[in-house]
Amino acid sequence: MTDLAADASPTTDTAPPAPVLVVIDRARAGARGDGPGWHLADAAEPTVNVVDLGVTRGDGIFEAFGVVDGAVQALEPHLNRLARSAALLDLPVLDLDLIREAVLASAAAHAPVPFALTKLIVTRGLEGVPDSEPTAWARTEVFEDHAVERRDGIRVVALDRGYRHDVATTSPWLLQGAKTLSYAVNKSVLREAARRGADDVLFVSSDGYALEGPSASLVARFGDRFVTPRTDQGILEGTTQAAVFDALADLGHETAYELLPLTRVHEADALWLLSSGRQIAPVSDLDGRSFAIDHELTTTLVEALWARRT
Amino acid sequence: MTDLAADASPTTDTAPPAPVLVVIDRARAGARGDGPGWHLADAAEPTVNVVDLGVTRGDGIFEAFGVVDGAVQALEPHLNRLARSAALLDLPVLDLDLIREAVLASAAAHAPVPFALTKLIVTRGLEGVPDSEPTAWARTEVFEDHAVERRDGIRVVALDRGYRHDVATTSPWLLQGAKTLSYAVNKSVLREAARRGADDVLFVSSDGYALEGPSASLVARFGDRFVTPRTDQGILEGTTQAAVFDALADLGHETAYELLPLTRVHEADALWLLSSGRQIAPVSDLDGRSFAIDHELTTTLVEALWARRT
């Protein structure tokens, strides 16, 4: 009977563990209320109102935390970046202590897996409700390892981001450099990449500078020197890129933040895209040009990334 | 006792009628299922999952239908624009007949009021769920009349949109011209306008052309000629602007779609911002320059707009 029951539900053993949803009741600093300020919720049930500004206007911010063997990585850099995004969007000052607790609680409540991702979202709250409190939650789910991409590399195309590289300085209301929920373009460019037979995208400013991927930072190797685009160009400070720069410095390599014209990226000796989920992906092809994959260095770096316990 | 009870709930009489939420069960053309394809839902209850791409990525589209004395205005132009937005975002082909029904049902179920707004939202569905059906709903609520703005005009500032005027042609993956849920910038610019003492915004391309407001079309009068920016510049075809152009033509005026440098807009005899909610708002000030308000023409046009029964 036991065997038959197992046969009748063949997916039971292979179904991934359920995602864990923690709803944050008081994301705003100084908000008062009873209880711990967050609670576990059923991830399968709807929890967002149709007038939440997160959905009606993409008016909110997010962070995605890599979780390796249960350890939430780059917790403080992600929280600091969240606070910077909140400031760029004129959101209320956030209670980072409570948000940190909620992120850790969400990751801790998840079944043990080698790789998970905790996504934290904070929206401006309800449209048409004066002084609405922000809506916020942290949700953890299994993240598939990307061993094939790490071995074979990914094919990337450069696509125009439409903005000049200095737009964050000249026109801060365009919110470049904030990690907002208005990411329709970040998804659209992946569909354009797929139409061109590529896996991912490198955004380029309208005046020709390499910026970042839609959800990753670029690192280019020129000899013994590793360069990432300067973050005053309306792009995000990469938490994984920062960890990789630390690892490269430990290995005795030189690292630098620079303006990188796309033409110069095309001449690099090697390229990687770095992000909290996939962590590190060597680029095998950019715009039809082949790039060598340094398997040894990529392995060394991914082991350094995975070894992080904070 | 009756009087006392009334005193105890002084807001009962003045509280606005409840919003009406219609959830669309099968927005995709050809989707099968039982029942009418939509159902009334409690607008106060959450109906959106935290992994809906509408909230995680602003990955969806919307339309806002003006409802005057119960009549949904510009129904077909809005539905046609929705279909164009869906195509620009590579969303599934939508069942416009069912969506039309849901919009009309939402407006019809609302308590009778002079002005309401029905907002229709369609998202790509659930993140991480292959072939997820789109999530969709129509929600109707009271819309406050803007008599003061119509009389006194609104103060507007021109703000850089960051993109060249031809970006929709050169870089269609930037989704300019689609009415997406990724509207954080459209809200951010209103906060920048408020900081500058203004009420609304006119977007300007990085190469100096007037485009549109964050939720309105621009019409500029030069003598007897009325001009709106050409819609091949990555801006929306204004449904209210089209109705105003019809009314102007009926009055014997010339209308035109043109490239309008901001410098030329500054020389106009009069300016209006047109939208489905506020319908028509004369501009009293743009970038610190005063503009005359033509009260008679504004009144004639708003009466034409309100008279629409489709």
PDB file of N, CA and C in Angstrom, chain B residues 155-233:
ATOM      1  N   ARG B 155      -0.181  74.527 -12.998  1.00  0.00           N
ATOM      2  CA  ARG B 155       1.209  74.929 -13.229  1.00  0.00           C
ATOM      3  C   ARG B 155       2.022  73.697 -13.594  1.00  0.00           C
ATOM      4  N   VAL B 156       2.778  73.800 -14.667  1.00  0.00           N
ATOM      5  CA  VAL B 156       3.475  72.644 -15.230  1.00  0.00           C
ATOM      6  C   VAL B 156       4.958  72.966 -15.367  1.00  0.00           C
ATOM      7  N   VAL B 157       5.793  71.961 -15.118  1.00  0.00           N
ATOM      8  CA  VAL B 157       7.225  72.105 -15.420  1.00  0.00           C
ATOM      9  C   VAL B 157       7.620  71.042 -16.437  1.00  0.00           C
ATOM     10  N   ALA B 158       8.503  71.422 -17.334  1.00  0.00           N
ATOM     11  CA  ALA B 158       9.050  70.477 -18.302  1.00  0.00           C
ATOM     12  C   ALA B 158      10.208  69.734 -17.643  1.00  0.00           C
ATOM     13  N   LEU B 159      10.208  68.407 -17.739  1.00  0.00           N
ATOM     14  CA  LEU B 159      11.298  67.602 -17.173  1.00  0.00           C
ATOM     15  C   LEU B 159      11.810  66.628 -18.233  1.00  0.00           C
ATOM     16  N   ASP B 160      13.112  66.455 -18.237  1.00  0.00           N
ATOM     17  CA  ASP B 160      13.778  65.543 -19.169  1.00  0.00           C
ATOM     18  C   ASP B 160      13.264  64.120 -18.984  1.00  0.00           C
ATOM     19  N   ARG B 161      12.803  63.472 -20.063  1.00  0.00           N
ATOM     20  CA  ARG B 161      12.406  62.070 -20.010  1.00  0.00           C
ATOM     21  C   ARG B 161      13.614  61.149 -20.215  1.00  0.00           C
ATOM     22  N   GLY B 162      14.736  61.728 -20.618  1.00  0.00           N
ATOM     23  CA  GLY B 162      15.975  60.955 -20.701  1.00  0.00           C
ATOM     24  C   GLY B 162      16.193  60.265 -22.040  1.00  0.00           C
ATOM     25  N   TYR B 163      15.112  60.042 -22.780  1.00  0.00           N
ATOM     26  CA  TYR B 163      15.215  59.326 -24.058  1.00  0.00           C
ATOM     27  C   TYR B 163      15.154  60.315 -25.225  1.00  0.00           C
ATOM     28  N   ARG B 164      15.841  59.986 -26.325  1.00  0.00           N
ATOM     29  CA  ARG B 164      15.670  60.741 -27.559  1.00  0.00           C
ATOM     30  C   ARG B 164      14.235  60.578 -28.070  1.00  0.00           C
ATOM     31  N   HIS B 165      13.777  61.509 -28.906  1.00  0.00           N
ATOM     32  CA  HIS B 165      12.383  61.448 -29.372  1.00  0.00           C
ATOM     33  C   HIS B 165      12.139  60.242 -30.279  1.00  0.00           C
ATOM     34  N   ASP B 166      13.226  59.667 -30.837  1.00  0.00           N
ATOM     35  CA  ASP B 166      13.047  58.557 -31.784  1.00  0.00           C
ATOM     36  C   ASP B 166      13.332  57.194 -31.135  1.00  0.00           C
ATOM     37  N   VAL B 167      13.346  57.138 -29.806  1.00  0.00           N
ATOM     38  CA  VAL B 167      13.816  55.933 -29.127  1.00  0.00           C
ATOM     39  C   VAL B 167      12.882  54.726 -29.351  1.00  0.00           C
ATOM     40  N   ALA B 168      11.588  54.998 -29.544  1.00  0.00           N
ATOM     41  CA  ALA B 168      10.664  53.876 -29.757  1.00  0.00           C
ATOM     42  C   ALA B 168      10.987  53.156 -31.059  1.00  0.00           C
ATOM     43  N   THR B 169      11.544  53.894 -32.020  1.00  0.00           N
ATOM     44  CA  THR B 169      11.922  53.303 -33.301  1.00  0.00           C
ATOM     45  C   THR B 169      13.265  52.590 -33.190  1.00  0.00           C
ATOM     46  N   THR B 170      14.232  53.233 -32.540  1.00  0.00           N
ATOM     47  CA  THR B 170      15.582  52.658 -32.502  1.00  0.00           C
ATOM     48  C   THR B 170      15.696  51.544 -31.466  1.00  0.00           C
ATOM     49  N   SER B 171      14.942  51.616 -30.368  1.00  0.00           N
ATOM     50  CA  SER B 171      15.113  50.692 -29.244  1.00  0.00           C
ATOM     51  C   SER B 171      13.759  50.274 -28.684  1.00  0.00           C
ATOM     52  N   PRO B 172      13.015  49.492 -29.475  1.00  0.00           N
ATOM     53  CA  PRO B 172      11.632  49.170 -29.060  1.00  0.00           C
ATOM     54  C   PRO B 172      11.556  48.387 -27.753  1.00  0.00           C
ATOM     55  N   TRP B 173      12.667  47.742 -27.345  1.00  0.00           N
ATOM     56  CA  TRP B 173      12.670  46.987 -26.083  1.00  0.00           C
ATOM     57  C   TRP B 173      12.539  47.908 -24.866  1.00  0.00           C
ATOM     58  N   LEU B 174      12.645  49.229 -25.061  1.00  0.00           N
ATOM     59  CA  LEU B 174      12.455  50.150 -23.940  1.00  0.00           C
ATOM     60  C   LEU B 174      10.971  50.418 -23.665  1.00  0.00           C
ATOM     61  N   LEU B 175      10.099  49.853 -24.532  1.00  0.00           N
ATOM     62  CA  LEU B 175       8.651  49.845 -24.296  1.00  0.00           C
ATOM     63  C   LEU B 175       8.026  51.229 -24.262  1.00  0.00           C
ATOM     64  N   GLN B 176       8.726  52.235 -24.807  1.00  0.00           N
ATOM     65  CA  GLN B 176       8.113  53.563 -24.869  1.00  0.00           C
ATOM     66  C   GLN B 176       6.930  53.512 -25.834  1.00  0.00           C
ATOM     67  N   GLY B 177       5.823  54.060 -25.419  1.00  0.00           N
ATOM     68  CA  GLY B 177       4.595  53.985 -26.215  1.00  0.00           C
ATOM     69  C   GLY B 177       3.644  52.931 -25.705  1.00  0.00           C
ATOM     70  N   ALA B 178       4.122  52.059 -24.799  1.00  0.00           N
ATOM     71  CA  ALA B 178       3.231  51.096 -24.135  1.00  0.00           C
ATOM     72  C   ALA B 178       2.817  51.678 -22.789  1.00  0.00           C
ATOM     73  N   LYS B 179       1.595  51.429 -22.392  1.00  0.00           N
ATOM     74  CA  LYS B 179       1.091  51.927 -21.108  1.00  0.00           C
ATOM     75  C   LYS B 179       1.326  50.814 -20.083  1.00  0.00           C
ATOM     76  N   THR B 180       2.539  50.773 -19.526  1.00  0.00           N
ATOM     77  CA  THR B 180       2.916  49.663 -18.649  1.00  0.00           C
ATOM     78  C   THR B 180       2.675  50.009 -17.185  1.00  0.00           C
ATOM     79  N   LEU B 181       2.778  48.986 -16.346  1.00  0.00           N
ATOM     80  CA  LEU B 181       2.692  49.174 -14.894  1.00  0.00           C
ATOM     81  C   LEU B 181       3.992  49.723 -14.314  1.00  0.00           C
ATOM     82  N   SER B 182       5.049  49.797 -15.119  1.00  0.00           N
ATOM     83  CA  SER B 182       6.335  50.327 -14.641  1.00  0.00           C
ATOM     84  C   SER B 182       6.306  51.846 -14.694  1.00  0.00           C
ATOM     85  N   TYR B 183       5.542  52.433 -13.783  1.00  0.00           N
ATOM     86  CA  TYR B 183       5.263  53.861 -13.815  1.00  0.00           C
ATOM     87  C   TYR B 183       5.903  54.592 -12.635  1.00  0.00           C
ATOM     88  N   ALA B 184       6.949  53.998 -12.035  1.00  0.00           N
ATOM     89  CA  ALA B 184       7.571  54.683 -10.890  1.00  0.00           C
ATOM     90  C   ALA B 184       8.062  56.073 -11.297  1.00  0.00           C
ATOM     91  N   VAL B 185       8.590  56.194 -12.523  1.00  0.00           N
ATOM     92  CA  VAL B 185       9.075  57.499 -12.980  1.00  0.00           C
ATOM     93  C   VAL B 185       7.915  58.478 -13.151  1.00  0.00           C
ATOM     94  N   ASN B 186       6.778  57.970 -13.631  1.00  0.00           N
ATOM     95  CA  ASN B 186       5.614  58.836 -13.819  1.00  0.00           C
ATOM     96  C   ASN B 186       5.119  59.408 -12.488  1.00  0.00           C
ATOM     97  N   LYS B 187       5.380  58.711 -11.389  1.00  0.00           N
ATOM     98  CA  LYS B 187       5.042  59.244 -10.060  1.00  0.00           C
ATOM     99  C   LYS B 187       6.184  60.110  -9.525  1.00  0.00           C
ATOM    100  N   SER B 188       7.411  59.697  -9.775  1.00  0.00           N
ATOM    101  CA  SER B 188       8.578  60.436  -9.289  1.00  0.00           C
ATOM    102  C   SER B 188       8.588  61.871  -9.827  1.00  0.00           C
ATOM    103  N   VAL B 189       8.246  62.038 -11.088  1.00  0.00           N
ATOM    104  CA  VAL B 189       8.291  63.387 -11.669  1.00  0.00           C
ATOM    105  C   VAL B 189       7.244  64.302 -11.041  1.00  0.00           C
ATOM    106  N   LEU B 190       6.136  63.733 -10.559  1.00  0.00           N
ATOM    107  CA  LEU B 190       5.148  64.570  -9.869  1.00  0.00           C
ATOM    108  C   LEU B 190       5.693  65.075  -8.538  1.00  0.00           C
ATOM    109  N   ARG B 191       6.500  64.255  -7.866  1.00  0.00           N
ATOM    110  CA  ARG B 191       7.131  64.726  -6.627  1.00  0.00           C
ATOM    111  C   ARG B 191       8.154  65.830  -6.941  1.00  0.00           C
ATOM    112  N   GLU B 192       8.888  65.673  -8.050  1.00  0.00           N
ATOM    113  CA  GLU B 192       9.832  66.715  -8.456  1.00  0.00           C
ATOM    114  C   GLU B 192       9.078  68.002  -8.806  1.00  0.00           C
ATOM    115  N   ALA B 193       7.940  67.854  -9.493  1.00  0.00           N
ATOM    116  CA  ALA B 193       7.124  69.035  -9.820  1.00  0.00           C
ATOM    117  C   ALA B 193       6.673  69.738  -8.549  1.00  0.00           C
ATOM    118  N   ALA B 194       6.217  68.969  -7.569  1.00  0.00           N
ATOM    119  CA  ALA B 194       5.754  69.567  -6.308  1.00  0.00           C
ATOM    120  C   ALA B 194       6.887  70.325  -5.628  1.00  0.00           C
ATOM    121  N   ARG B 195       8.095  69.738  -5.678  1.00  0.00           N
ATOM    122  CA  ARG B 195       9.250  70.437  -5.079  1.00  0.00           C
ATOM    123  C   ARG B 195       9.488  71.776  -5.761  1.00  0.00           C
ATOM    124  N   ARG B 196       9.117  71.872  -7.044  1.00  0.00           N
ATOM    125  CA  ARG B 196       9.307  73.118  -7.794  1.00  0.00           C
ATOM    126  C   ARG B 196       8.055  73.995  -7.763  1.00  0.00           C
ATOM    127  N   GLY B 197       7.085  73.619  -6.945  1.00  0.00           N
ATOM    128  CA  GLY B 197       5.873  74.429  -6.820  1.00  0.00           C
ATOM    129  C   GLY B 197       4.895  74.250  -7.958  1.00  0.00           C
ATOM    130  N   ALA B 198       5.004  73.162  -8.703  1.00  0.00           N
ATOM    131  CA  ALA B 198       4.111  72.941  -9.845  1.00  0.00           C
ATOM    132  C   ALA B 198       3.168  71.766  -9.567  1.00  0.00           C
ATOM    133  N   ASP B 199       2.137  71.653 -10.421  1.00  0.00           N
ATOM    134  CA  ASP B 199       1.104  70.632 -10.246  1.00  0.00           C
ATOM    135  C   ASP B 199       1.302  69.428 -11.144  1.00  0.00           C
ATOM    136  N   ASP B 200       1.970  69.632 -12.269  1.00  0.00           N
ATOM    137  CA  ASP B 200       2.062  68.544 -13.238  1.00  0.00           C
ATOM    138  C   ASP B 200       3.327  68.726 -14.077  1.00  0.00           C
ATOM    139  N   VAL B 201       3.548  67.779 -14.973  1.00  0.00           N
ATOM    140  CA  VAL B 201       4.818  67.689 -15.691  1.00  0.00           C
ATOM    141  C   VAL B 201       4.577  67.538 -17.182  1.00  0.00           C
ATOM    142  N   LEU B 202       5.450  68.146 -17.958  1.00  0.00           N
ATOM    143  CA  LEU B 202       5.525  67.861 -19.389  1.00  0.00           C
ATOM    144  C   LEU B 202       6.863  67.187 -19.641  1.00  0.00           C
ATOM    145  N   PHE B 203       6.822  65.927 -20.092  1.00  0.00           N
ATOM    146  CA  PHE B 203       8.067  65.230 -20.430  1.00  0.00           C
ATOM    147  C   PHE B 203       8.663  65.825 -21.701  1.00  0.00           C
ATOM    148  N   VAL B 204      10.003  65.952 -21.707  1.00  0.00           N
ATOM    149  CA  VAL B 204      10.714  66.444 -22.881  1.00  0.00           C
ATOM    150  C   VAL B 204      11.777  65.413 -23.237  1.00  0.00           C
ATOM    151  N   SER B 205      11.926  65.124 -24.508  1.00  0.00           N
ATOM    152  CA  SER B 205      12.946  64.165 -24.922  1.00  0.00           C
ATOM    153  C   SER B 205      14.333  64.751 -24.677  1.00  0.00           C
ATOM    154  N   SER B 206      15.338  63.869 -24.615  1.00  0.00           N
ATOM    155  CA  SER B 206      16.699  64.357 -24.352  1.00  0.00           C
ATOM    156  C   SER B 206      17.183  65.271 -25.467  1.00  0.00           C
ATOM    157  N   ASP B 207      16.548  65.208 -26.645  1.00  0.00           N
ATOM    158  CA  ASP B 207      16.906  66.116 -27.734  1.00  0.00           C
ATOM    159  C   ASP B 207      15.898  67.249 -27.902  1.00  0.00           C
ATOM    160  N   GLY B 208      15.122  67.521 -26.847  1.00  0.00           N
ATOM    161  CA  GLY B 208      14.414  68.796 -26.805  1.00  0.00           C
ATOM    162  C   GLY B 208      12.990  68.845 -27.312  1.00  0.00           C
ATOM    163  N   TYR B 209      12.360  67.695 -27.563  1.00  0.00           N
ATOM    164  CA  TYR B 209      10.983  67.711 -28.060  1.00  0.00           C
ATOM    165  C   TYR B 209       9.981  67.480 -26.932  1.00  0.00           C
ATOM    166  N   ALA B 210       8.908  68.261 -26.941  1.00  0.00           N
ATOM    167  CA  ALA B 210       7.818  68.062 -25.986  1.00  0.00           C
ATOM    168  C   ALA B 210       7.133  66.734 -26.297  1.00  0.00           C
ATOM    169  N   LEU B 211       6.822  65.945 -25.263  1.00  0.00           N
ATOM    170  CA  LEU B 211       6.268  64.610 -25.465  1.00  0.00           C
ATOM    171  C   LEU B 211       4.836  64.516 -24.942  1.00  0.00           C
ATOM    172  N   GLU B 212       4.695  64.357 -23.632  1.00  0.00           N
ATOM    173  CA  GLU B 212       3.384  64.167 -23.007  1.00  0.00           C
ATOM    174  C   GLU B 212       3.559  64.380 -21.521  1.00  0.00           C
ATOM    175  N   GLY B 213       2.471  64.413 -20.775  1.00  0.00           N
ATOM    176  CA  GLY B 213       2.556  64.406 -19.325  1.00  0.00           C
ATOM    177  C   GLY B 213       2.681  62.973 -18.834  1.00  0.00           C
ATOM    178  N   PRO B 214       2.941  62.785 -17.538  1.00  0.00           N
ATOM    179  CA  PRO B 214       3.036  61.429 -17.000  1.00  0.00           C
ATOM    180  C   PRO B 214       1.714  60.662 -17.084  1.00  0.00           C
ATOM    181  N   SER B 215       0.591  61.388 -17.198  1.00  0.00           N
ATOM    182  CA  SER B 215      -0.697  60.703 -17.399  1.00  0.00           C
ATOM    183  C   SER B 215      -1.640  61.581 -18.214  1.00  0.00           C
ATOM    184  N   ALA B 216      -1.098  62.298 -19.186  1.00  0.00           N
ATOM    185  CA  ALA B 216      -1.916  63.224 -19.970  1.00  0.00           C
ATOM    186  C   ALA B 216      -1.245  63.524 -21.304  1.00  0.00           C
ATOM    187  N   SER B 217      -2.061  63.970 -22.272  1.00  0.00           N
ATOM    188  CA  SER B 217      -1.541  64.431 -23.563  1.00  0.00           C
ATOM    189  C   SER B 217      -1.497  65.951 -23.569  1.00  0.00           C
ATOM    190  N   LEU B 218      -0.564  66.493 -24.335  1.00  0.00           N
ATOM    191  CA  LEU B 218      -0.438  67.944 -24.495  1.00  0.00           C
ATOM    192  C   LEU B 218      -1.133  68.394 -25.766  1.00  0.00           C
ATOM    193  N   VAL B 219      -1.899  69.476 -25.674  1.00  0.00           N
ATOM    194  CA  VAL B 219      -2.382  70.164 -26.868  1.00  0.00           C
ATOM    195  C   VAL B 219      -1.980  71.631 -26.744  1.00  0.00           C
ATOM    196  N   ALA B 220      -1.373  72.152 -27.824  1.00  0.00           N
ATOM    197  CA  ALA B 220      -0.927  73.548 -27.853  1.00  0.00           C
ATOM    198  C   ALA B 220      -1.687  74.290 -28.954  1.00  0.00           C
ATOM    199  N   ARG B 221      -2.160  75.498 -28.617  1.00  0.00           N
ATOM    200  CA  ARG B 221      -2.837  76.323 -29.617  1.00  0.00           C
ATOM    201  C   ARG B 221      -1.881  77.384 -30.145  1.00  0.00           C
ATOM    202  N   PHE B 222      -1.780  77.458 -31.472  1.00  0.00           N
ATOM    203  CA  PHE B 222      -1.029  78.523 -32.144  1.00  0.00           C
ATOM    204  C   PHE B 222      -2.029  79.225 -33.058  1.00  0.00           C
ATOM    205  N   GLY B 223      -2.568  80.361 -32.619  1.00  0.00           N
ATOM    206  CA  GLY B 223      -3.616  81.030 -33.397  1.00  0.00           C
ATOM    207  C   GLY B 223      -4.823  80.112 -33.491  1.00  0.00           C
ATOM    208  N   ASP B 224      -5.209  79.783 -34.703  1.00  0.00           N
ATOM    209  CA  ASP B 224      -6.383  78.943 -34.919  1.00  0.00           C
ATOM    210  C   ASP B 224      -6.011  77.461 -35.085  1.00  0.00           C
ATOM    211  N   ARG B 225      -4.767  77.149 -34.815  1.00  0.00           N
ATOM    212  CA  ARG B 225      -4.244  75.816 -35.110  1.00  0.00           C
ATOM    213  C   ARG B 225      -3.916  75.123 -33.791  1.00  0.00           C
ATOM    214  N   PHE B 226      -4.349  73.868 -33.648  1.00  0.00           N
ATOM    215  CA  PHE B 226      -4.135  73.097 -32.410  1.00  0.00           C
ATOM    216  C   PHE B 226      -3.235  71.914 -32.716  1.00  0.00           C
ATOM    217  N   VAL B 227      -2.157  71.803 -31.970  1.00  0.00           N
ATOM    218  CA  VAL B 227      -1.122  70.816 -32.282  1.00  0.00           C
ATOM    219  C   VAL B 227      -0.874  69.930 -31.068  1.00  0.00           C
ATOM    220  N   THR B 228      -0.709  68.637 -31.314  1.00  0.00           N
ATOM    221  CA  THR B 228      -0.280  67.704 -30.268  1.00  0.00           C
ATOM    222  C   THR B 228       0.967  66.981 -30.777  1.00  0.00           C
ATOM    223  N   PRO B 229       1.875  66.571 -29.873  1.00  0.00           N
ATOM    224  CA  PRO B 229       3.088  65.894 -30.335  1.00  0.00           C
ATOM    225  C   PRO B 229       2.779  64.603 -31.088  1.00  0.00           C
ATOM    226  N   ARG B 230       3.529  64.371 -32.135  1.00  0.00           N
ATOM    227  CA  ARG B 230       3.382  63.169 -32.949  1.00  0.00           C
ATOM    228  C   ARG B 230       3.603  61.926 -32.090  1.00  0.00           C
ATOM    229  N   THR B 231       2.764  60.911 -32.289  1.00  0.00           N
ATOM    230  CA  THR B 231       2.808  59.735 -31.408  1.00  0.00           C
ATOM    231  C   THR B 231       3.856  58.709 -31.825  1.00  0.00           C
ATOM    232  N   ASP B 232       4.653  59.012 -32.861  1.00  0.00           N
ATOM    233  CA  ASP B 232       5.750  58.079 -33.174  1.00  0.00           C
ATOM    234  C   ASP B 232       6.992  58.389 -32.324  1.00  0.00           C
ATOM    235  N   GLN B 233       6.801  59.197 -31.275  1.00  0.00           N
ATOM    236  CA  GLN B 233       7.924  59.548 -30.399  1.00  0.00           C
ATOM    237  C   GLN B 233       7.899  58.745 -29.098  1.00  0.00           C
TER     238      GLN B 233
END
